[in-house]
Coordinates of C-alpha atoms and ligand atoms in Angstrom, one line a residue:
Chain A
X22 CA 1.1 48.6 0.5
X23 CA 3.0 48.7 -2.8
X24 CA 1.8 46.1 -5.3
X25 CA 5.1 46.3 -7.2
X26 CA 6.9 44.9 -4.1
X27 CA 4.6 41.9 -4.3
X28 CA 5.0 41.5 -8.0
X29 CA 8.8 41.7 -7.8
X30 CA 8.8 39.0 -5.1
X31 CA 6.7 36.6 -7.1
X32 CA 9.4 35.0 -9.4
X33 CA 11.5 34.2 -6.3
X34 CA 8.5 32.8 -4.5
X35 CA 7.8 30.6 -7.6
X36 CA 11.4 29.3 -7.6
X37 CA 11.3 28.4 -3.9
X38 CA 7.9 26.8 -4.4
X39 CA 9.2 24.7 -7.2
X40 CA 12.2 23.5 -5.1
X41 CA 9.8 22.7 -2.3
X42 CA 7.6 21.1 -4.9
X43 CA 10.4 18.6 -5.6
X44 CA 10.6 17.9 -1.9
X45 CA 6.8 17.5 -1.8
X46 CA 7.0 14.9 -4.5
X47 CA 9.2 12.9 -2.1
X48 CA 6.6 13.3 0.6
X49 CA 3.9 12.2 -1.8
X50 CA 5.6 8.9 -2.2
X51 CA 5.4 8.1 1.5
X52 CA 2.2 9.9 2.4
X53 CA 0.0 9.1 -0.6
X54 CA 1.6 6.0 -2.2
X55 CA 2.8 4.1 0.8
X56 CA 0.2 5.6 3.2
X57 CA 2.9 6.4 5.8
X58 CA 3.6 9.6 7.6
X59 CA 7.3 9.9 7.5
X60 CA 8.9 12.6 9.7
X61 CA 12.4 11.7 8.7
X62 CA 12.2 14.4 6.1
X63 CA 12.6 17.1 8.7
X64 CA 16.1 15.8 9.1
X65 CA 16.9 14.9 5.4
X66 CA 15.7 18.4 4.3
X67 CA 18.8 19.6 6.1
X68 CA 21.1 16.7 5.4
X69 CA 20.9 17.1 1.6
X70 CA 21.9 20.8 1.8
X71 CA 24.7 20.1 4.2
X72 CA 26.2 17.3 2.1
X73 CA 25.8 19.3 -1.1
X74 CA 27.3 22.5 0.2
X75 CA 30.2 20.9 2.0
X76 CA 31.1 18.8 -1.0
X77 CA 31.0 21.9 -3.3
X78 CA 33.1 23.8 -0.8
X79 CA 35.7 21.0 -1.1
X80 CA 35.7 21.4 -4.8
X81 CA 33.3 18.7 -6.1
X82 CA 31.1 19.3 -9.1
X83 CA 27.6 20.4 -8.4
X84 CA 26.0 17.3 -9.9
X85 CA 28.3 15.0 -8.0
X86 CA 27.4 16.9 -4.9
X87 CA 23.7 16.6 -5.6
X88 CA 24.0 12.9 -6.3
X89 CA 25.8 12.3 -3.0
X90 CA 23.1 14.4 -1.3
X91 CA 20.5 12.1 -2.8
X92 CA 22.3 9.0 -1.6
X93 CA 22.6 10.4 1.9
X94 CA 18.9 10.9 1.9
X95 CA 18.3 7.3 0.8
X96 CA 20.5 6.1 3.7
X97 CA 18.3 8.1 6.1
X98 CA 15.3 6.5 4.6
X99 CA 16.9 3.1 4.9
X100 CA 17.4 3.7 8.7
X101 CA 13.7 4.7 9.2
X102 CA 12.6 1.8 7.0
X103 CA 14.6 -0.8 9.0
X104 CA 13.4 0.7 12.3
X105 CA 9.8 0.5 11.1
X106 CA 9.7 -2.8 9.4
X107 CA 12.3 -5.1 10.8
X108 CA 12.2 -3.7 14.3
X109 CA 8.5 -3.0 14.4
X110 CA 8.6 0.6 15.6
X111 CA 5.5 2.6 14.5
X112 CA 6.3 4.7 11.4
X113 CA 5.9 8.1 12.9
X114 CA 8.1 7.2 15.8
X115 CA 10.8 5.6 13.6
X116 CA 10.8 8.8 11.5
X117 CA 11.2 11.0 14.6
X118 CA 14.1 8.8 15.9
X119 CA 16.0 9.1 12.6
X120 CA 15.3 12.8 12.4
X121 CA 16.7 13.4 15.9
X122 CA 19.7 11.3 15.2
X123 CA 20.2 13.2 11.9
X124 CA 20.5 16.5 13.9
X125 CA 23.8 15.4 15.3
X126 CA 24.9 13.9 12.0
X127 CA 24.0 17.1 10.1
X128 CA 26.1 19.2 12.5
X129 CA 29.1 16.8 11.9
X130 CA 28.7 17.1 8.2
X131 CA 28.7 20.9 8.5
X132 CA 31.9 20.8 10.6
X133 CA 30.1 21.5 13.8
X134 CA 28.8 24.8 12.5
X135 CA 25.1 25.7 12.4
X136 CA 25.5 27.4 9.1
X137 CA 27.8 27.0 6.1
X138 CA 27.6 29.7 3.4
X139 CA 28.6 29.3 -0.3
X140 CA 29.5 32.2 -2.4
X141 CA 27.5 32.3 -5.6
X142 CA 30.4 34.3 -7.4
X143 CA 33.1 31.8 -6.5
X144 CA 31.2 28.5 -7.0
X145 CA 29.3 27.2 -10.0
X146 CA 25.8 26.9 -8.5
X147 CA 23.0 25.3 -10.3
X148 CA 20.3 27.4 -8.8
X149 CA 20.4 30.7 -6.8
X150 CA 18.2 33.6 -5.9
X151 CA 20.6 35.6 -7.9
X152 CA 19.7 33.6 -11.0
X153 CA 16.1 34.6 -11.2
X154 CA 16.4 37.7 -13.4
X155 CA 19.0 39.0 -15.8
X156 CA 20.7 35.6 -16.6
X157 CA 20.5 33.6 -19.8
X158 CA 17.7 31.1 -19.9
X159 CA 19.8 28.0 -19.4
X160 CA 21.1 29.5 -16.2
X161 CA 17.7 30.7 -15.1
X162 CA 16.6 29.0 -11.8
X163 CA 12.9 28.9 -12.7
X164 CA 13.7 27.3 -16.0
X165 CA 16.1 24.7 -14.5
X166 CA 13.8 23.7 -11.6
X167 CA 10.9 23.2 -14.0
X168 CA 13.2 21.1 -16.2
X169 CA 14.4 19.0 -13.2
X170 CA 10.8 18.5 -12.1
X171 CA 9.8 17.3 -15.6
X172 CA 12.7 14.8 -15.6
X173 CA 11.9 13.7 -12.1
X174 CA 8.2 13.1 -12.9
X175 CA 9.1 11.2 -16.1
X176 CA 11.4 8.9 -14.1
X177 CA 8.9 8.3 -11.3
X178 CA 6.1 7.7 -13.8
X179 CA 8.2 5.1 -15.4
X180 CA 9.3 3.6 -12.1
X181 CA 5.9 3.2 -10.6
X182 CA 4.8 1.5 -13.8
X183 CA 7.4 -1.2 -13.4
X184 CA 6.8 -4.5 -11.5
X185 CA 8.7 -3.2 -8.6
X186 CA 6.9 0.1 -8.6
X187 CA 3.5 -1.6 -8.9
X188 CA 4.3 -3.7 -5.9
X189 CA 5.1 -0.6 -3.9
X190 CA 1.8 1.0 -4.9
X191 CA 0.0 -2.2 -4.0
X192 CA 1.7 -2.3 -0.6
X193 CA 0.4 1.2 0.2
X194 CA -3.1 0.4 -1.1
X195 CA -3.6 -3.0 0.6
X196 CA -0.8 -4.7 2.5
X197 CA -2.8 -7.9 3.2
X198 CA -3.6 -8.3 -0.4
X199 CA 0.0 -7.6 -1.3
X200 CA 1.4 -10.3 0.9
X201 CA -1.2 -12.7 -0.4
X202 CA 0.2 -11.9 -3.9
X203 CA 3.7 -12.7 -2.8
X204 CA 4.9 -9.1 -2.2
X205 CA 7.4 -8.6 0.6
X206 CA 5.7 -5.5 2.0
X207 CA 8.7 -4.8 4.3
X208 CA 11.0 -4.4 1.3
X209 CA 8.4 -2.3 -0.5
X210 CA 8.2 0.1 2.4
X211 CA 12.0 0.4 2.8
X212 CA 12.4 1.1 -1.0
X213 CA 9.7 3.7 -0.8
X214 CA 11.2 5.4 2.2
X215 CA 14.6 5.4 0.6
X216 CA 13.4 6.9 -2.6
X217 CA 11.3 9.5 -0.8
X218 CA 14.1 10.7 1.4
X219 CA 16.6 10.6 -1.5
X220 CA 14.3 13.1 -3.4
X221 CA 13.9 15.2 -0.3
X222 CA 17.6 15.4 0.2
X223 CA 18.1 16.3 -3.4
X224 CA 15.6 19.1 -3.0
X225 CA 17.5 20.2 0.1
X226 CA 20.7 20.4 -1.9
X227 CA 19.0 22.6 -4.4
X228 CA 17.4 24.8 -1.7
X229 CA 20.7 25.3 0.1
X230 CA 22.3 26.5 -3.2
X231 CA 19.3 28.7 -3.9
X232 CA 19.7 30.4 -0.5
X233 CA 23.4 30.4 -0.6
X234 CA 23.9 28.4 2.6
X235 CA 23.2 25.2 4.4
X236 CA 21.5 25.6 7.8
X237 CA 21.0 23.2 10.6
X238 CA 17.4 24.4 10.9
X239 CA 16.6 24.1 7.2
X240 CA 14.4 21.1 7.7
X241 CA 12.4 22.3 10.7
X242 CA 8.8 21.9 9.8
X243 CA 9.6 20.5 6.4
X244 CA 7.1 17.7 6.6
X245 CA 4.3 20.4 7.1
X246 CA 5.3 22.3 4.0
X247 CA 5.6 19.0 2.0
X248 CA 2.2 17.9 3.2
X249 CA 0.8 21.4 2.4
X250 CA 2.0 21.1 -1.2
X251 CA 0.5 17.6 -1.6
X252 CA -2.8 18.6 -0.1
X253 CA -3.1 21.9 -1.9
X254 CA -2.3 20.2 -5.1
X255 CA -5.0 17.6 -4.4
X256 CA -7.7 20.0 -3.3
X257 CA -7.2 22.3 -6.3
X258 CA -6.4 19.9 -9.1
X259 CA -7.9 16.7 -7.7
X260 CA -11.2 17.3 -9.6
X261 CA -9.4 16.7 -13.0
X262 CA -8.9 13.0 -12.3
X263 CA -5.6 13.0 -14.1
X264 CA -3.1 10.1 -14.3
X265 CA -0.2 9.5 -12.0
X266 CA 2.1 12.0 -13.8
X267 CA -0.6 14.6 -13.5
X268 CA -0.9 14.0 -9.8
X269 CA 2.8 14.6 -9.4
X270 CA 2.5 17.8 -11.4
X271 CA -0.2 19.0 -9.1
X272 CA 2.0 18.3 -6.1
X273 CA 4.7 20.5 -7.6
X274 CA 2.2 23.2 -8.4
X275 CA 0.9 22.8 -4.8
X276 CA 4.4 23.8 -3.6
X277 CA 4.3 26.9 -5.9
X278 CA 0.9 27.9 -4.7
X279 CA 2.0 27.5 -1.1
X280 CA 4.9 29.9 -1.6
X281 CA 2.7 32.4 -3.5
X282 CA 0.2 32.4 -0.6
X283 CA 3.0 32.9 1.9
X284 CA 4.4 35.8 -0.2
X285 CA 1.0 37.5 -0.2
X286 CA 0.6 37.0 3.5
X287 CA 4.1 38.5 4.1
X288 CA 3.2 41.4 1.8
X289 CA 0.1 42.0 3.9
X290 CA 2.4 42.9 6.8
X291 CA 3.2 39.8 8.8
X292 CA 6.7 39.1 9.9
X293 CA 9.0 36.4 8.6
X294 CA 9.1 35.0 12.1
X295 CA 5.4 34.4 11.8
X296 CA 5.9 32.0 8.9
X297 CA 5.9 28.8 10.9
X298 CA 2.6 29.7 12.5
X299 CA 1.1 30.7 9.1
X300 CA 2.3 27.4 7.6
X301 CA 0.7 25.4 10.4
X302 CA -2.5 27.3 9.9
X303 CA -2.5 26.9 6.1
X304 CA -1.9 23.2 6.4
X305 CA -4.5 22.7 9.0
X306 CA -7.0 24.5 6.8
X307 CA -6.2 22.5 3.7
X308 CA -6.1 19.2 5.7
X309 CA -9.5 20.0 7.1
X310 CA -11.1 20.9 3.7
X311 CA -11.7 17.4 2.5
X312 CA -13.1 16.4 5.9
X313 CA -15.4 19.4 6.1
X314 CA -16.6 19.0 2.6
X315 CA -17.7 15.5 3.3
X316 CA -19.3 16.3 6.6
X317 CA -21.1 19.5 5.9
X318 CA -21.4 20.2 2.2
X319 CA -22.1 16.8 0.6
X320 CA -25.7 15.9 -0.4
X321 CA -27.3 13.6 2.1
X322 CA -27.4 10.0 0.8
X323 CA -30.8 8.3 0.9
X324 CA -30.7 5.6 3.6
X325 CA -30.6 2.1 2.1
X326 CA -30.4 3.6 -1.4
X327 CA -26.8 2.7 -2.1
X328 CA -26.6 -1.0 -1.3
X329 CA -23.3 -2.6 -2.3
X330 CA -23.8 -6.1 -3.5
Chain B
X17 CA -1.0 -32.1 -1.8
X18 CA -1.5 -30.7 1.7
X19 CA -0.4 -32.2 5.0
X20 CA -1.4 -30.4 8.2
X21 CA 0.3 -32.3 11.0
X22 CA -1.1 -31.7 14.5
X23 CA -0.9 -27.9 14.5
X24 CA -1.8 -25.8 17.5
X25 CA -2.2 -22.1 17.9
X26 CA -3.0 -20.2 21.1
X27 CA -3.7 -16.5 20.9
X28 CA -2.9 -14.0 23.6
X29 CA -1.0 -16.6 25.6
X30 CA -0.8 -15.9 29.3
X31 CA -3.5 -13.2 29.4
X32 CA -7.1 -13.3 30.3
X33 CA -7.9 -13.4 26.6
X34 CA -5.9 -16.6 26.1
X35 CA -7.6 -18.6 23.4
X36 CA -6.6 -22.0 22.0
X37 CA -7.9 -21.5 18.5
X38 CA -6.2 -24.6 16.9
X39 CA -5.8 -27.8 19.0
X40 CA -3.7 -30.4 17.4
X41 CA -5.5 -30.1 14.1
X42 CA -4.7 -32.7 11.5
X43 CA -5.8 -32.6 7.8
X44 CA -4.5 -34.3 4.7
X45 CA -5.6 -33.4 1.2
X46 CA -4.9 -35.4 -2.0
X47 CA -4.3 -33.6 -5.3
X48 CA -7.6 -32.3 -6.7
X49 CA -9.5 -32.6 -3.5
X50 CA -12.2 -29.9 -3.1
X51 CA -13.1 -29.9 0.6
X52 CA -15.8 -27.7 2.2
X53 CA -15.4 -26.7 5.8
X54 CA -18.2 -26.0 8.2
X55 CA -18.4 -25.3 12.0
X56 CA -19.8 -22.8 14.5
X57 CA -18.5 -19.3 15.2
X58 CA -15.0 -19.4 16.6
X59 CA -14.5 -23.0 15.7
X60 CA -11.1 -22.1 14.2
X61 CA -12.0 -22.3 10.5
X62 CA -10.4 -19.0 9.5
X63 CA -7.5 -19.6 11.9
X64 CA -6.8 -22.9 10.0
X65 CA -6.6 -21.0 6.7
X66 CA -4.5 -18.3 8.2
X67 CA -2.1 -20.9 9.6
X68 CA -1.7 -22.4 6.1
X69 CA -1.2 -19.0 4.5
X70 CA 1.3 -17.9 7.1
X71 CA -0.4 -14.9 8.6
X72 CA 1.5 -15.9 11.7
X73 CA 3.5 -19.0 12.7
X74 CA 1.8 -22.0 14.4
X75 CA 3.0 -22.9 17.9
X76 CA 3.3 -26.6 17.2
X77 CA 3.1 -29.0 14.3
X78 CA 4.0 -28.6 10.7
X79 CA 2.4 -27.7 7.4
X80 CA 3.6 -29.3 4.2
X81 CA 2.3 -28.2 0.7
X82 CA 3.1 -30.6 -2.1
X83 CA 6.2 -31.9 -0.3
X84 CA 7.5 -28.5 0.7
X85 CA 7.6 -27.8 4.4
X86 CA 6.3 -24.2 4.7
X87 CA 5.9 -24.1 8.5
X88 CA 8.6 -21.5 8.9
X89 CA 8.2 -19.7 5.6
X90 CA 7.0 -16.1 5.7
X91 CA 3.6 -15.2 4.3
X92 CA 4.8 -13.6 1.1
X93 CA 6.9 -16.6 0.2
X94 CA 4.1 -19.1 0.8
X95 CA 2.0 -17.0 -1.5
X96 CA 3.8 -18.6 -4.4
X97 CA 1.9 -21.8 -3.7
X98 CA -1.5 -20.4 -2.6
X99 CA -4.5 -18.6 -4.0
X100 CA -6.6 -16.9 -1.5
X101 CA -10.1 -15.2 -1.4
X102 CA -11.2 -13.6 1.9
X103 CA -14.6 -13.1 3.5
X104 CA -14.3 -9.3 3.3
X105 CA -14.4 -8.1 -0.4
X106 CA -12.1 -5.2 0.5
X107 CA -9.3 -7.5 1.6
X108 CA -8.4 -9.3 -1.7
X109 CA -7.8 -6.4 -4.1
X110 CA -6.0 -3.0 -4.2
X111 CA -8.8 -0.5 -4.4
X112 CA -6.7 2.4 -5.7
X113 CA -5.4 0.3 -8.7
X114 CA -7.1 -0.7 -11.9
X115 CA -8.6 -4.1 -12.7
X116 CA -5.7 -5.0 -15.1
X117 CA -3.1 -3.7 -12.6
X118 CA -4.5 -6.0 -9.9
X119 CA -4.5 -8.9 -12.3
X120 CA -0.9 -8.1 -13.3
X121 CA 0.1 -8.1 -9.6
X122 CA -1.5 -11.5 -9.2
X123 CA 0.2 -12.9 -12.4
X124 CA 3.5 -12.2 -10.8
X125 CA 2.8 -14.0 -7.6
X126 CA 5.9 -16.1 -6.6
X127 CA 8.1 -14.4 -9.2
X128 CA 10.8 -11.8 -8.8
X129 CA 9.6 -8.3 -9.4
X130 CA 12.1 -6.0 -11.0
X131 CA 12.3 -3.1 -13.3
X132 CA 10.4 -4.7 -16.2
X133 CA 7.2 -3.0 -17.2
X134 CA 4.4 -3.8 -14.7
X135 CA 1.9 -4.9 -17.4
X136 CA 2.5 -5.8 -21.0
X137 CA 0.1 -5.4 -23.9
X138 CA 0.1 -9.1 -24.4
X139 CA -1.1 -9.6 -20.8
X140 CA -3.9 -7.1 -21.3
X141 CA -5.4 -9.2 -24.1
X142 CA -5.1 -12.4 -22.1
X143 CA -6.8 -10.8 -19.0
X144 CA -9.6 -9.6 -21.3
X145 CA -10.1 -13.3 -22.3
X146 CA -9.8 -14.6 -18.8
X147 CA -12.2 -12.2 -17.2
X148 CA -14.9 -13.7 -19.4
X149 CA -15.1 -16.8 -17.3
X150 CA -16.6 -14.6 -14.5
X151 CA -19.6 -13.6 -16.7
X152 CA -19.8 -10.2 -15.1
X153 CA -18.8 -8.0 -18.1
X154 CA -15.5 -7.0 -16.4
X155 CA -13.6 -7.8 -19.6
X156 CA -14.7 -4.5 -21.0
X157 CA -13.6 -2.5 -18.0
X158 CA -9.9 -3.4 -17.7
X159 CA -8.8 0.1 -16.6
X160 CA -11.6 0.7 -14.2
X161 CA -10.4 1.4 -10.6
X162 CA -11.2 -1.6 -8.4
X163 CA -12.5 0.7 -5.7
X164 CA -15.5 1.4 -8.0
X165 CA -16.6 -2.2 -8.2
X166 CA -19.3 -3.8 -6.2
X167 CA -18.5 -6.3 -3.5
X168 CA -19.5 -9.2 -5.7
X169 CA -17.4 -8.0 -8.6
X170 CA -14.4 -7.6 -6.3
X171 CA -14.8 -11.1 -4.9
X172 CA -15.1 -12.6 -8.4
X173 CA -12.0 -10.6 -9.4
X174 CA -10.1 -11.8 -6.3
X175 CA -11.1 -15.3 -7.3
X176 CA -9.6 -14.9 -10.7
X177 CA -6.5 -13.3 -9.3
X178 CA -6.1 -16.2 -6.9
X179 CA -6.2 -18.7 -9.8
X180 CA -4.5 -16.7 -12.6
X181 CA -1.4 -18.6 -11.8
X182 CA -2.5 -22.1 -11.0
X183 CA -2.0 -22.4 -7.2
X184 CA -1.1 -25.6 -5.5
X185 CA -3.9 -24.9 -3.1
X186 CA -6.9 -22.5 -3.2
X187 CA -8.1 -21.1 0.1
X188 CA -11.6 -19.7 0.2
X189 CA -12.8 -18.2 3.5
X190 CA -16.5 -17.7 3.3
X191 CA -15.9 -15.7 0.1
X192 CA -19.6 -15.3 -0.6
X193 CA -20.8 -14.5 2.9
X194 CA -20.8 -10.8 2.4
X195 CA -22.8 -10.9 -0.8
X196 CA -26.5 -10.9 -1.5
X197 CA -27.9 -14.4 -2.4
X198 CA -28.0 -13.8 -6.2
X199 CA -24.4 -12.5 -6.4
X200 CA -23.3 -15.2 -4.0
X201 CA -24.7 -17.8 -6.3
X202 CA -22.9 -16.2 -9.3
X203 CA -19.5 -16.2 -7.5
X204 CA -20.0 -19.8 -6.4
X205 CA -20.8 -20.8 -10.0
X206 CA -17.6 -19.1 -11.1
X207 CA -15.7 -20.9 -8.4
X208 CA -17.0 -24.3 -9.6
X209 CA -16.1 -23.4 -13.2
X210 CA -12.5 -22.4 -12.3
X211 CA -11.8 -25.1 -9.8
X212 CA -13.3 -27.7 -12.2
X213 CA -11.3 -26.4 -15.2
X214 CA -7.9 -26.5 -13.5
X215 CA -8.7 -29.4 -11.1
X216 CA -7.5 -27.2 -8.2
X217 CA -7.0 -28.6 -4.7
X218 CA -9.4 -26.3 -2.8
X219 CA -10.5 -25.6 0.8
X220 CA -13.7 -23.7 1.0
X221 CA -15.1 -22.5 4.3
X222 CA -18.9 -21.8 4.2
X223 CA -21.6 -21.3 6.8
X224 CA -24.2 -22.5 4.3
X225 CA -24.7 -26.2 4.9
X226 CA -26.4 -26.7 1.6
X227 CA -23.4 -25.2 -0.3
X228 CA -21.1 -27.3 1.8
X229 CA -22.9 -30.5 0.7
X230 CA -23.4 -29.4 -2.9
X231 CA -19.8 -28.4 -3.6
X232 CA -16.7 -30.4 -3.5
X233 CA -15.8 -34.1 -3.0
X234 CA -15.2 -33.9 0.7
X235 CA -16.7 -32.2 3.8
X236 CA -15.1 -31.6 7.2
X237 CA -16.7 -30.1 10.3
X238 CA -14.6 -28.2 12.8
X239 CA -15.2 -27.7 16.5
X240 CA -12.9 -26.1 19.1
X241 CA -9.9 -26.1 16.9
X242 CA -10.2 -29.7 15.7
X243 CA -11.8 -31.6 12.9
X244 CA -14.5 -33.7 14.4
X245 CA -16.2 -35.0 11.3
X246 CA -14.9 -35.9 7.9
X247 CA -16.8 -37.4 5.0
X248 CA -16.1 -37.8 1.3
X249 CA -17.2 -39.6 -1.8
X250 CA -20.5 -41.4 -2.0
X251 CA -21.2 -40.9 1.7
X252 CA -20.9 -37.1 1.3
X253 CA -23.2 -37.2 -1.7
X254 CA -25.9 -38.8 0.4
X255 CA -25.5 -36.3 3.2
X256 CA -28.5 -34.0 4.1
X257 CA -28.6 -30.8 6.1
X258 CA -30.5 -32.7 8.8
X259 CA -27.6 -35.2 9.1
X260 CA -25.1 -32.4 9.6
X261 CA -27.3 -30.7 12.2
X262 CA -27.6 -33.9 14.1
X263 CA -23.9 -34.5 13.9
X264 CA -23.2 -31.0 15.2
X265 CA -25.6 -31.3 18.1
X266 CA -23.9 -34.6 19.0
X267 CA -20.5 -33.0 19.4
X268 CA -21.5 -29.7 20.8
X269 CA -23.6 -31.2 23.5
X270 CA -27.0 -30.3 22.0
X271 CA -26.7 -26.6 22.4
X272 CA -26.4 -25.9 18.7
X273 CA -28.2 -22.8 17.8
X274 CA -26.2 -20.8 15.4
X275 CA -28.0 -18.2 13.5
X276 CA -25.1 -17.8 11.1
X277 CA -25.6 -21.3 9.8
X278 CA -28.1 -21.3 7.1
X279 CA -30.0 -24.4 7.3
X280 CA -32.6 -24.2 4.7
Ligands
LIG419 N1 -5.5 -12.8 15.4 C1 -6.2 -13.3 16.5 N2 -6.0 -12.8 17.7 C2 -6.7 -13.3 18.8 N3 -7.7 -14.2 18.7 C3 -8.0 -14.7 17.5 C4 -7.3 -14.2 16.3 N4 -7.8 -14.9 15.3 C5 -8.8 -15.7 15.8 N5 -8.9 -15.6 17.1 C6 -9.8 -16.3 18.0 O1 -9.7 -17.7 17.6 C7 -10.9 -18.3 17.6 C8 -11.2 -19.0 16.3 O2 -11.5 -17.9 15.4 P1 -11.8 -18.1 13.8 O3 -11.8 -16.8 13.2 O4 -10.8 -19.1 13.3 O5 -13.2 -18.8 13.8 P2 -14.1 -19.2 12.6 O6 -14.3 -20.7 12.7 O7 -13.5 -18.7 11.4 O8 -15.5 -18.5 13.0 P3 -16.4 -17.6 12.1 O9 -17.5 -18.6 11.6 O10 -17.0 -16.7 13.1 O11 -15.6 -17.0 11.0 C9 -11.9 -17.2 18.0 O12 -12.2 -17.3 19.4 C10 -11.2 -16.0 17.7 O13 -11.7 -14.9 18.6
LIG420 MG1 -14.0 -17.1 9.9

C-alpha cells in the first residue's frame, strides 16, 4: 500500500465531500428542521445534474444552468409536498413516488440517454476534477465549493431567522403548537421540501460538472450519503453546541469526512463497486451511535431523582 | 363573544369504536366571562375545546366567535382569535427553540409571516417585561431553549404566549393537571392575574372542584357530550364541593366515583 496514492487522492475526496456537503445541507432542512425523511432527493440528485449539463450543452451560461437546476429541484419538492400535505400521503411514500416519477423525467431531460458527458476543455465549467491542482485559486474547485457553501450557509442563516423561516422551524419542532399559533403547517412543509430539493438539485448540477457527465444513476442512494453527512457532523461536532450556522458547517464537514473515510477504505483495497455497501454500513454505524451511547454508555439516573415539575 | 350552537361530533363513525363525544352541545359566553368546566372522564370537555379550536370539523351545529362564523375555518386561521394552553406541557411550546423565539412566534399569531426578521430588538425588551408577570424569573433567560424548562415553566410560558396578543377567547384544558400542587397554584395565580388584567373571555377545564368554584364567574358541568349544569354570579359563589358532588350523582345515576376529581 502506497501512502502517496492516498495522499494524492485526498484533495479530490475533499472536493466531492464538499459538493455532497451542499447536498447534505438540503437533507438537513427536511430531516432535522422539518423532521421529515424525504426520499425525493434520490431523484433530484440526478435531475439537477441532468438539467445543468443539458442546458450547458445547449449553450447556456453555467450560472443560468445551475439556477434552472435549482428551480427544477424546487418543483420536485413541490410535488412531494403536495402529495404529502394536501393529499395526505405519508412523507416517505410521497418521496418515493416523486423519485420514481423523476426517473422517467430525468431520462427525458437527458434525451433518453443514461449518460450525457460534457467536455471540460470545450465548456466553461465552474467545478471539475481537473480543477483541483495546477489552476489559479479563483478557478480552484476546492476554493469555489467552500465559497459557495459559505454563501449558502449565510443565506440559510438569514432565512431561518425570518418570520417565515421561524414558522418552518416551529412546524418541525411542534406541529400542534404551530397550528395553535396560526401557522399553516402544510405551507411550511411544502416550502421546506422545495428549498431542500432545490439545494440538492443545485449540488447535483455541481457534481455532474465535477465528474464531467450527468448520469441517470447519479442519485441512487443519495439520501443515505446526505444522512451520513448530517449524522457524522452531529456526532463529531455536536458537543460544541454551536448556533444554527455552526450546525450547517458541521453538516458540510460531515460530507467531507464521509468522503475521506471512503477514500481510506478504497485505499485499503476494497473495490469501487463495494461503495454502496460501505456507505450503508457507515450510515448504519453512525445512526446507531447516538442510540447505543444512550443505552449502554450513559450513567444510570437515580430513580425518582429527576422529577420534572 | 362565543356562541356554540347545538354542535355534535361522533368519532370513528360506523365502527365498533363509534363514540358520540359531543351531543348537541350549546354554550353562549358574554364578553369577559370566565367559565370553569368540570365533568367526569370522557364527558367531552377536551372535545369541546378542540371543536372550538378547529382540530377537526364538527358534524353538526355552528361555532361563532365574536360574530365570526368559524365552523368551517381551518385550525391555523381560527388561531387568530384564540389563545390555547394544553394539558400536556410539551404540547404548547416548540422545545427546540428559545424562550424569546417561542414568544415571537406567538406575537405573530393571526398575522402574515414573511421575510421580515423573526424577532426584533424592541420585541426582546418587551418580552423581558412581560415575562415578569409569571414571577418565575424567566425574564432573565430569554435565550434558554424551551426544552430545558420544567413542565410548570413551560405551562406558564404557554399561558403568556396564548395571551401575548389579546385573544378573543382563551382556552385552558386542565393546564395545571400535570403539575405538582405548588407549581399548579403558581400557574393558576398567573392565570388569574393575566385574565383579570385583560378581562379575557376564558374557558378553563379543571378536574379540581375547589378550583372550579374559586375561579371565574360561571361554572358548567358536562356529561355525555352535553352541558347538564350551569351556574353563575351569586349562586356560583355560594356553591360548595358537596353541592357539585350531589349534582353529579343526580345526573350520572349515583355511580359517581371518579378518582381524578379532587374533592377536598
Ligand atoms: N380524536 C379522537 N378520536 C377518537 N375518540 C376521541 C377523540 N377525542 C376524544 N375521543 C373520545 O371522546 C370522548 C370524550 O373525550 P374528551 O377527551 O373530550 O373527554 P374529557 O371530558 O376531556 O375527559 P378527561 O377528563 O379524561 O380529559 C372520550 O370517549 C374519548 O375517548
Ligand atoms: Mg380532557
